Tab-separated table of N, CA, C and O in Angstrom:
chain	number	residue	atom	x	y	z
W	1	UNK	N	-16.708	34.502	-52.138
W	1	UNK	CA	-15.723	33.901	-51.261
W	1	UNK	C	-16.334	33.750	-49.862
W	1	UNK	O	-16.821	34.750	-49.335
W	2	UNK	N	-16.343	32.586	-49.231
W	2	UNK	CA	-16.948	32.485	-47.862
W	2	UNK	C	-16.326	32.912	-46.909
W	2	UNK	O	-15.168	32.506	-46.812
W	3	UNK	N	-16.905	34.006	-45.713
W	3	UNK	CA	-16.101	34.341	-44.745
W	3	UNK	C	-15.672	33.323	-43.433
W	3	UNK	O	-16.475	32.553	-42.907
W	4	UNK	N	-14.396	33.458	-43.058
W	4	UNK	CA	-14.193	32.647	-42.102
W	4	UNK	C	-14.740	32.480	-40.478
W	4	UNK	O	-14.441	33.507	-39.870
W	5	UNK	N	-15.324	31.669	-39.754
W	5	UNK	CA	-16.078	31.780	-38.950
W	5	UNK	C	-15.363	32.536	-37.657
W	5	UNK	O	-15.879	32.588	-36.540
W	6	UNK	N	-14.048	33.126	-38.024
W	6	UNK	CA	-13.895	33.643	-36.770
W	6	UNK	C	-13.522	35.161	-37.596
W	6	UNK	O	-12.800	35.994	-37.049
W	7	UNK	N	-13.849	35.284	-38.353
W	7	UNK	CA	-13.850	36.711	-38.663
W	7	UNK	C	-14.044	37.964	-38.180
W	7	UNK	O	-13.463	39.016	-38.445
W	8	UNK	N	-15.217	37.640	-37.204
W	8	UNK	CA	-15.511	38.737	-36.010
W	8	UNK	C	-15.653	38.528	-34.896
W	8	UNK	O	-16.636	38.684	-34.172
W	9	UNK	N	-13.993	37.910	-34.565
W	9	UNK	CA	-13.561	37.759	-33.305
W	9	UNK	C	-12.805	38.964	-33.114
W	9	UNK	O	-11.781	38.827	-33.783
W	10	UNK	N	-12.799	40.380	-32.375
W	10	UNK	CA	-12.073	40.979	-31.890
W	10	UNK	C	-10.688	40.374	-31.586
W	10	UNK	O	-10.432	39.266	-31.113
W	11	UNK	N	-9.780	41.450	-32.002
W	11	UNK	CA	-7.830	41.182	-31.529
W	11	UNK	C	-8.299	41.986	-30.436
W	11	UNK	O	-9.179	42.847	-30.431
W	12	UNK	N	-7.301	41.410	-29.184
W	12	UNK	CA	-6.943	42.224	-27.849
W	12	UNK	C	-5.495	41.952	-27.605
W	12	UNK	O	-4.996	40.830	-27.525
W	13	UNK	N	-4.619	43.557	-27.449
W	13	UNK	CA	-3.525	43.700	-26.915
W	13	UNK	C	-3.359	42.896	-25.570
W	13	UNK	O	-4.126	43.037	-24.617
W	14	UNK	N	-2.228	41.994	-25.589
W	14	UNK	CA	-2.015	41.440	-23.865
W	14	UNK	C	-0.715	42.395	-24.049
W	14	UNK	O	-0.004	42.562	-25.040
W	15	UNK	N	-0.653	42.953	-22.773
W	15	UNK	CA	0.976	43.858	-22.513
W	15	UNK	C	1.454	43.023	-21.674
W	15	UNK	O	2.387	43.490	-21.020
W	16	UNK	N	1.186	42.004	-21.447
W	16	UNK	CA	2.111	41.097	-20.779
W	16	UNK	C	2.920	40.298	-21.499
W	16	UNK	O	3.888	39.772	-20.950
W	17	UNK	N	2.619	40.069	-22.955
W	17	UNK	CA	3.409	39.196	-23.564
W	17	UNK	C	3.651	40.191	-24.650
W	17	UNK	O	4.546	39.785	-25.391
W	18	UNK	N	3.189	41.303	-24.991
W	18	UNK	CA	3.292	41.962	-26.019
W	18	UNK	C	3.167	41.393	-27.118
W	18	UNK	O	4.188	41.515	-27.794
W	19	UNK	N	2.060	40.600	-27.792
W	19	UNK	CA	1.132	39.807	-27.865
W	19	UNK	C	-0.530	40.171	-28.106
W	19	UNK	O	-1.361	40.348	-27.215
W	20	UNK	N	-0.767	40.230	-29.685
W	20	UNK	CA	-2.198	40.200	-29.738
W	20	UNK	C	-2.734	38.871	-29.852
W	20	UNK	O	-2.293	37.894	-30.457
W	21	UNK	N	-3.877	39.036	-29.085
W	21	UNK	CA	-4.684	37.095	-29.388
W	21	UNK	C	-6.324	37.994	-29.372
W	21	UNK	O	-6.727	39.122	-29.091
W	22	UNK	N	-6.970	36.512	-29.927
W	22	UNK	CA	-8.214	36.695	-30.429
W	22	UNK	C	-8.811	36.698	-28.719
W	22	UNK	O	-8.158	36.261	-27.771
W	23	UNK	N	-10.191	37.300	-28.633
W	23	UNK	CA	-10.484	37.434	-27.377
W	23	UNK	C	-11.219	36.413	-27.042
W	23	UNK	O	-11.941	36.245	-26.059
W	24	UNK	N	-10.988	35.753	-27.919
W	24	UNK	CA	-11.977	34.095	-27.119
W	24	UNK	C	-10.779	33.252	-26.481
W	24	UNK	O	-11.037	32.095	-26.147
W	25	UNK	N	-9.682	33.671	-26.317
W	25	UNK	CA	-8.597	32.911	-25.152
W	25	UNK	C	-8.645	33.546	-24.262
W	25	UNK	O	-8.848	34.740	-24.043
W	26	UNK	N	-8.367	32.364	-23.488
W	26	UNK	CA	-8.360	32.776	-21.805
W	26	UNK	C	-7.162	33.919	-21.813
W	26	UNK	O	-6.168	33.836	-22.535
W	27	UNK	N	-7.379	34.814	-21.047
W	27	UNK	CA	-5.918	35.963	-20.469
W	27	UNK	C	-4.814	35.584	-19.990
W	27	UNK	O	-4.275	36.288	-19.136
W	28	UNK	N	-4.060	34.081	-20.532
W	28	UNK	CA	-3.014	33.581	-19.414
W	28	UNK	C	-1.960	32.995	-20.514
W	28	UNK	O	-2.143	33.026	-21.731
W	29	UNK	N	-0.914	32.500	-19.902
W	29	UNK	CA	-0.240	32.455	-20.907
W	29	UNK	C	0.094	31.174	-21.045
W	29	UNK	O	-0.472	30.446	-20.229
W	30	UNK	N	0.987	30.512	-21.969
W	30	UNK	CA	1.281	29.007	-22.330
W	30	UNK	C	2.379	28.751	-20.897
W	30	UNK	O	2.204	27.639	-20.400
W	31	UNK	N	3.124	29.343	-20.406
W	31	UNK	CA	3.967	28.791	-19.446
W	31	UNK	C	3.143	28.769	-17.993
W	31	UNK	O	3.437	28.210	-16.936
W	32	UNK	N	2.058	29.552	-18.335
W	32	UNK	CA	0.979	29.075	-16.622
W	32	UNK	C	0.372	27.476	-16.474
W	32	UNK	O	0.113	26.782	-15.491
W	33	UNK	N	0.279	27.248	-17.944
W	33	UNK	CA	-0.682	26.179	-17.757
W	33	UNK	C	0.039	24.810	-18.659
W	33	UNK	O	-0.779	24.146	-19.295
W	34	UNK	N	1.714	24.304	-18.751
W	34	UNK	CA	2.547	23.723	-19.451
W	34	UNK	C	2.220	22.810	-18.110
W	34	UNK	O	1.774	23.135	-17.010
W	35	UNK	N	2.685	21.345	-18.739
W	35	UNK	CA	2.840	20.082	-17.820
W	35	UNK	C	3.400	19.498	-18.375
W	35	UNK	O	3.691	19.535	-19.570
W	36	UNK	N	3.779	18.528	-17.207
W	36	UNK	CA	5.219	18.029	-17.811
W	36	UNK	C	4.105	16.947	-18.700
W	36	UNK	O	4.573	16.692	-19.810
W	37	UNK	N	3.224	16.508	-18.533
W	37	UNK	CA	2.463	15.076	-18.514
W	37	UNK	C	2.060	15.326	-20.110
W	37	UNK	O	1.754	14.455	-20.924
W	38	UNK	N	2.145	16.722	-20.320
W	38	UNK	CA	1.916	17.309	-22.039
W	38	UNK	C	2.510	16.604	-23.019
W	38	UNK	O	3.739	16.525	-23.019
W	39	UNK	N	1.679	15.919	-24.105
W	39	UNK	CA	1.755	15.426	-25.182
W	39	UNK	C	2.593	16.559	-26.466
W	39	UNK	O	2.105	17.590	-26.930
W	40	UNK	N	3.906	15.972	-26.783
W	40	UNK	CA	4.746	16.540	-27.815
W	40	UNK	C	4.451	15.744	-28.794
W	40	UNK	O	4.676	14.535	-28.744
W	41	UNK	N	3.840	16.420	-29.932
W	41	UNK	CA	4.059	15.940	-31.412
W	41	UNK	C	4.242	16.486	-32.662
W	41	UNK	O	3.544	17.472	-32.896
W	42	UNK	N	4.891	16.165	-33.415
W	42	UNK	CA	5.611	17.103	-35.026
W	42	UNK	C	4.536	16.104	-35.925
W	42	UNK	O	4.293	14.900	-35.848
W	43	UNK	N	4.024	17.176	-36.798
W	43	UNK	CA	3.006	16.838	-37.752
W	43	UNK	C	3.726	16.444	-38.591
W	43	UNK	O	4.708	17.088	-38.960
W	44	UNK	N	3.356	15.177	-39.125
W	44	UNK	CA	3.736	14.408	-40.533
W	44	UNK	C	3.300	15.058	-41.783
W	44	UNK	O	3.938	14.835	-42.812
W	45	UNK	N	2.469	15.692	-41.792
W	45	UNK	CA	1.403	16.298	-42.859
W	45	UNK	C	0.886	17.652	-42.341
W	45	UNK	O	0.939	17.949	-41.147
W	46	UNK	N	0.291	18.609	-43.468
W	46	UNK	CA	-0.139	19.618	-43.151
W	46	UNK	C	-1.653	19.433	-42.445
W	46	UNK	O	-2.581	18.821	-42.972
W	47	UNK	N	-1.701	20.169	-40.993
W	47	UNK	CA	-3.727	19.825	-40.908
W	47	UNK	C	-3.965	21.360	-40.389
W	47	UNK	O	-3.291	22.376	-40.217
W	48	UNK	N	-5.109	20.995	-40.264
W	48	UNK	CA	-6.161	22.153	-39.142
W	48	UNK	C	-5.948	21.680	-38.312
W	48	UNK	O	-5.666	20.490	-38.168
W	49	UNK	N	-6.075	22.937	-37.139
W	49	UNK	CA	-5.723	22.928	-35.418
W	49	UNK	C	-6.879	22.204	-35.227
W	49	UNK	O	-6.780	21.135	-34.625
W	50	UNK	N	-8.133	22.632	-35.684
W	50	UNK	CA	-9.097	21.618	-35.452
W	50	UNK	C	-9.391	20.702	-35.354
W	50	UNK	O	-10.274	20.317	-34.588
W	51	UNK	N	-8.376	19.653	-36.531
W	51	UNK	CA	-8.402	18.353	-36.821
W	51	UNK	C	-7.680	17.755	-35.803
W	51	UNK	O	-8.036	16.882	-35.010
W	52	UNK	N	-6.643	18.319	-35.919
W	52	UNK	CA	-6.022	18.186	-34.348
W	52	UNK	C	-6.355	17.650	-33.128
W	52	UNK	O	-6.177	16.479	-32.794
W	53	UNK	N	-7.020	18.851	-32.227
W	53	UNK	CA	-8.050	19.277	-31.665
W	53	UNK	C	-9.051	17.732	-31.869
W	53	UNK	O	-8.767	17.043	-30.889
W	54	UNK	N	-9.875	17.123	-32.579
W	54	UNK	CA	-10.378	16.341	-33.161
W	54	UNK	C	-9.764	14.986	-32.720
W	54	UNK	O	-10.421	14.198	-32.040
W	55	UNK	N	-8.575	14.744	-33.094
W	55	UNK	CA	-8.081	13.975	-32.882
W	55	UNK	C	-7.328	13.117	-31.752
W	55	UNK	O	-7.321	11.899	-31.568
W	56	UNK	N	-6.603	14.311	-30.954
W	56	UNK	CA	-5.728	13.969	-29.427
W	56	UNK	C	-6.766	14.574	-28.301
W	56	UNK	O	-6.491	14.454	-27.107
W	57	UNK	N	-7.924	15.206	-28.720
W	57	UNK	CA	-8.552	15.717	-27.581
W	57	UNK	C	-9.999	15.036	-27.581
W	57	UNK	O	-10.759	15.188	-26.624
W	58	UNK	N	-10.296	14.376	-28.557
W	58	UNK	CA	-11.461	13.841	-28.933
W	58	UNK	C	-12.765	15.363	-29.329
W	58	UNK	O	-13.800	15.035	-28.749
W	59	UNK	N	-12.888	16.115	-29.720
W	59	UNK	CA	-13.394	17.333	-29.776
W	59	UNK	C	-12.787	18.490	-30.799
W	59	UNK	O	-11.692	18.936	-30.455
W	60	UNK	N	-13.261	18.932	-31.796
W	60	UNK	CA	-12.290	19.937	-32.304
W	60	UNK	C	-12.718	21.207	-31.744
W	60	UNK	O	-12.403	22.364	-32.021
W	61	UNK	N	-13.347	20.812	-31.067
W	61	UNK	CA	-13.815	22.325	-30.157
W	61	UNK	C	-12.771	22.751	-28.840
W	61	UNK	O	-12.868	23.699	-28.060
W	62	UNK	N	-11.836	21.762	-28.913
W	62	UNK	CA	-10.519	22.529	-28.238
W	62	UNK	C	-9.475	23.025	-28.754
W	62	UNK	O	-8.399	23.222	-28.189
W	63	UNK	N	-9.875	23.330	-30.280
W	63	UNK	CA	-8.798	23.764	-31.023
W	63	UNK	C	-7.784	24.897	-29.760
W	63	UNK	O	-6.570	24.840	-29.564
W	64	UNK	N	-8.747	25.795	-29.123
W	64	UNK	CA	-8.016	26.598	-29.155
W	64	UNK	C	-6.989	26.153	-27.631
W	64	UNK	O	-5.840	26.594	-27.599
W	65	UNK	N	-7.530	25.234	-26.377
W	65	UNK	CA	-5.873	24.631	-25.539
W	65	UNK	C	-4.951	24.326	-26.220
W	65	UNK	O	-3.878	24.249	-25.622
W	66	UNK	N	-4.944	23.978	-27.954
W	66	UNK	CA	-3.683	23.742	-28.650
W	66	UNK	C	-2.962	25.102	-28.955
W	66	UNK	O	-1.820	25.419	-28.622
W	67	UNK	N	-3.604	25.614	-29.450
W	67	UNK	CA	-3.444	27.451	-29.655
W	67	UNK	C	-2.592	27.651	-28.288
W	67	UNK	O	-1.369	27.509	-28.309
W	68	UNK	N	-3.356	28.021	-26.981
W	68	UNK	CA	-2.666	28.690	-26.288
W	68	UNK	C	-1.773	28.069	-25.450
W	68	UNK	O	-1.109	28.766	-24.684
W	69	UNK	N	-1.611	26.562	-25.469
W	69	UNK	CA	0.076	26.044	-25.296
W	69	UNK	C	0.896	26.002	-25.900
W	69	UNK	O	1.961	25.506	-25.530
W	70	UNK	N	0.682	26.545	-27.136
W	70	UNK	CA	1.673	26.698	-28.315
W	70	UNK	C	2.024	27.945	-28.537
W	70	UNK	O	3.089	28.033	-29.147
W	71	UNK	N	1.381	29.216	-28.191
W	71	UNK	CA	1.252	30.467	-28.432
W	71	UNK	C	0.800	31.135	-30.011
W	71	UNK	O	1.128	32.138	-30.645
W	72	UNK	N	-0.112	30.003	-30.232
W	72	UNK	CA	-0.646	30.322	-31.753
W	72	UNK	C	-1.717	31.395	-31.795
W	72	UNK	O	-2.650	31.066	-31.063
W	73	UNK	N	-1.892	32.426	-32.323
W	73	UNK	CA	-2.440	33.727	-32.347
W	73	UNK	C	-3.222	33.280	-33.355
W	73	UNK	O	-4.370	32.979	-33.028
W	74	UNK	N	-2.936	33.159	-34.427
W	74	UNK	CA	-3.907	33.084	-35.497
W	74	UNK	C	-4.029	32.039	-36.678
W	74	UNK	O	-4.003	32.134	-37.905
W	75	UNK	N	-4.158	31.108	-35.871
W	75	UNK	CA	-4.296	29.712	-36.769
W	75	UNK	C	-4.956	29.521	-37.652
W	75	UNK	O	-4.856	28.506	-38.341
W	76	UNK	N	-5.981	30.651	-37.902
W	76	UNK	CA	-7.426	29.920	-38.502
W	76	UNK	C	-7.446	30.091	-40.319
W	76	UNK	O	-6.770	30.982	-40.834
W	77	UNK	N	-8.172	29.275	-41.058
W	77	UNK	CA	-7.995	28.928	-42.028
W	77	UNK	C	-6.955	28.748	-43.004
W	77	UNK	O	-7.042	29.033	-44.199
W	78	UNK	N	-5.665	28.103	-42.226
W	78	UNK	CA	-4.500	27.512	-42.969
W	78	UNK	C	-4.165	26.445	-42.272
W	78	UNK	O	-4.687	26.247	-41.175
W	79	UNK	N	-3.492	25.824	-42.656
W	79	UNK	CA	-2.932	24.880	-42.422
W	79	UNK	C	-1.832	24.351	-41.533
W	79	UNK	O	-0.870	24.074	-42.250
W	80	UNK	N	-1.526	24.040	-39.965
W	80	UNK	CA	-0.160	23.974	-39.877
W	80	UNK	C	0.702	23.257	-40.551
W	80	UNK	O	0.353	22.088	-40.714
W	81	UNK	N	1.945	23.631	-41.100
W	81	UNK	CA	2.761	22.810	-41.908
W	81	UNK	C	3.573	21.542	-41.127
W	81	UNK	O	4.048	21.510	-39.992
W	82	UNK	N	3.541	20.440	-42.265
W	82	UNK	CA	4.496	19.291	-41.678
W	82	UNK	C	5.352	19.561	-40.696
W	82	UNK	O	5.525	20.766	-40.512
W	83	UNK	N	5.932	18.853	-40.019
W	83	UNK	CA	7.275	19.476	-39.263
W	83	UNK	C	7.635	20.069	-38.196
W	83	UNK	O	8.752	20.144	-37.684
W	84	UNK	N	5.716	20.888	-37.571
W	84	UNK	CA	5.418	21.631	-36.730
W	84	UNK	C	5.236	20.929	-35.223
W	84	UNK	O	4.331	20.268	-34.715
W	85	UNK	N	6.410	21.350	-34.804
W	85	UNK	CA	6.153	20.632	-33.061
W	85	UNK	C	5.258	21.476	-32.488
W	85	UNK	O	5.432	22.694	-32.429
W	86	UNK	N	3.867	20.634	-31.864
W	86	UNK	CA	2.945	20.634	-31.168
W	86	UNK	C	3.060	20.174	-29.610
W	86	UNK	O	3.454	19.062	-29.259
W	87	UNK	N	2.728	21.020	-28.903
W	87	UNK	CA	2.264	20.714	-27.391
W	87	UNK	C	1.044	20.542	-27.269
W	87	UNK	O	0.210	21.350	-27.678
W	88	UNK	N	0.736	19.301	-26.600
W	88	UNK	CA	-0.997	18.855	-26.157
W	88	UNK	C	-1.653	18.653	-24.744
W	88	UNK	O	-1.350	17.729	-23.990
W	89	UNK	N	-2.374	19.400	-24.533
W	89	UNK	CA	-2.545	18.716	-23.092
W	89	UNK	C	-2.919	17.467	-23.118
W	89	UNK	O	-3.609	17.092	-24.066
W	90	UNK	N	-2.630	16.758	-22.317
W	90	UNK	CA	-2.354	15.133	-21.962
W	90	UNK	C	-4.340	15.125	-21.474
W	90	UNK	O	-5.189	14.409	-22.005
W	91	UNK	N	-4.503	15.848	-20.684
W	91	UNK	CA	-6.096	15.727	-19.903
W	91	UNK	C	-6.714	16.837	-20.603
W	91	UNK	O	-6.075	17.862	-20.367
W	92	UNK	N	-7.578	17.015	-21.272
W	92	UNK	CA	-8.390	18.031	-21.963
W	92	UNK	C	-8.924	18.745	-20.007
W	92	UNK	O	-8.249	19.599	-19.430
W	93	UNK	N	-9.649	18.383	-19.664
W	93	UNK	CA	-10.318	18.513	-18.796
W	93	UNK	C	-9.457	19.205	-17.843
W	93	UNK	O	-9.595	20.428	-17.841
W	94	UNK	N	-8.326	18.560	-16.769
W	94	UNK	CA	-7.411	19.054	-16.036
W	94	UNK	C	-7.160	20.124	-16.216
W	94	UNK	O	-7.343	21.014	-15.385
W	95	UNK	N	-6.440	20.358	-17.922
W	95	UNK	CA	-6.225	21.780	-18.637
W	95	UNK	C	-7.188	22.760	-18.416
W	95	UNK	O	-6.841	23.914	-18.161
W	96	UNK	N	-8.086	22.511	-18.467
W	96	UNK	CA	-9.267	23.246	-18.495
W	96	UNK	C	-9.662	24.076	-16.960
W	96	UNK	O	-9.886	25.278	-16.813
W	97	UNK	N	-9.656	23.234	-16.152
W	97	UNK	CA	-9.670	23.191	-14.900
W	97	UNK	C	-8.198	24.301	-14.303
W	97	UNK	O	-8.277	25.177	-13.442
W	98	UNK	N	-7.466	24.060	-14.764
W	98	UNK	CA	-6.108	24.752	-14.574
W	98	UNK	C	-6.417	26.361	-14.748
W	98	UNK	O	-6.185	27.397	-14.125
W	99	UNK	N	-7.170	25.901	-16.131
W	99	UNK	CA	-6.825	28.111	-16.812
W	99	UNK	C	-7.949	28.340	-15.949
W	99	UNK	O	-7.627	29.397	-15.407
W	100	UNK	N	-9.175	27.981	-15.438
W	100	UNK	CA	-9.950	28.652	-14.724
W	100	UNK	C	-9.340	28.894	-13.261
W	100	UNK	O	-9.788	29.879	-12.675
W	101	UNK	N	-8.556	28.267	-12.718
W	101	UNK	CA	-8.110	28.512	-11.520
W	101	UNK	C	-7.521	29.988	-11.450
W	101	UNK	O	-7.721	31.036	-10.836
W	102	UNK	N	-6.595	29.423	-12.529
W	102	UNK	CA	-5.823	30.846	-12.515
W	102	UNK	C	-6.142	32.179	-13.010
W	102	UNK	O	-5.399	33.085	-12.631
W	103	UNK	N	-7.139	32.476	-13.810
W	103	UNK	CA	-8.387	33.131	-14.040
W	103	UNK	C	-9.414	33.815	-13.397
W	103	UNK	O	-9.981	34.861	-13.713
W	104	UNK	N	-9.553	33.151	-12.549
W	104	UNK	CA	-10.861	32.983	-11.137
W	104	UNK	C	-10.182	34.572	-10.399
W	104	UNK	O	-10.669	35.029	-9.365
């Protein structure tokens, strides 16, 4: 059986949200870094955050700004189901720019 590539990502307790996330997210939360300018969409079909990611961000290597405007902890190797309202950042970049501010 092949292991999943985030398999040995350490969980870290946030006591701010009471809330475990993988430690490759930034320390901040989905309501620091929400805009209004944020792309809402409900999946027609089941995908990967990746594909996702892939798709509205041009990159699936932002899977995880979908993750942490959504407050998704542990997305990885399933599927989100049809039906699932998604928040997107509108600017990959801006977003980006945002969590480091508040970070810094």
């Amino acid at each position: 059986m092949p292991t999943s590539r985030y398999a040995n990502f350490k969980t870290i307790y946030d006591s701010k949200t009471a809330k475990r996330r993988l430690e490759t997210f930034p320390p901040i939360s989905a309501e620091e870094v929400r805009s209004q300018s944020d792309i809402i969409i409900e999946l027609d079909q089941a995908q990967r955050i990746d594909a996702i990611a892939a798709n509205y961000l041009g990159d699936g290597r932002y899977w995880w700004c979908i993750c942490l405007l959504n407050d998704l902890t542990f997305p990885f190797g399933k599927n989100l189901k049809a039906g699932t309202i998604l928040r997107i950042p509108s600017n990959v970049d801006k977003f980006i720019n945002a969590i480091q501010k508040r970070t810094a």
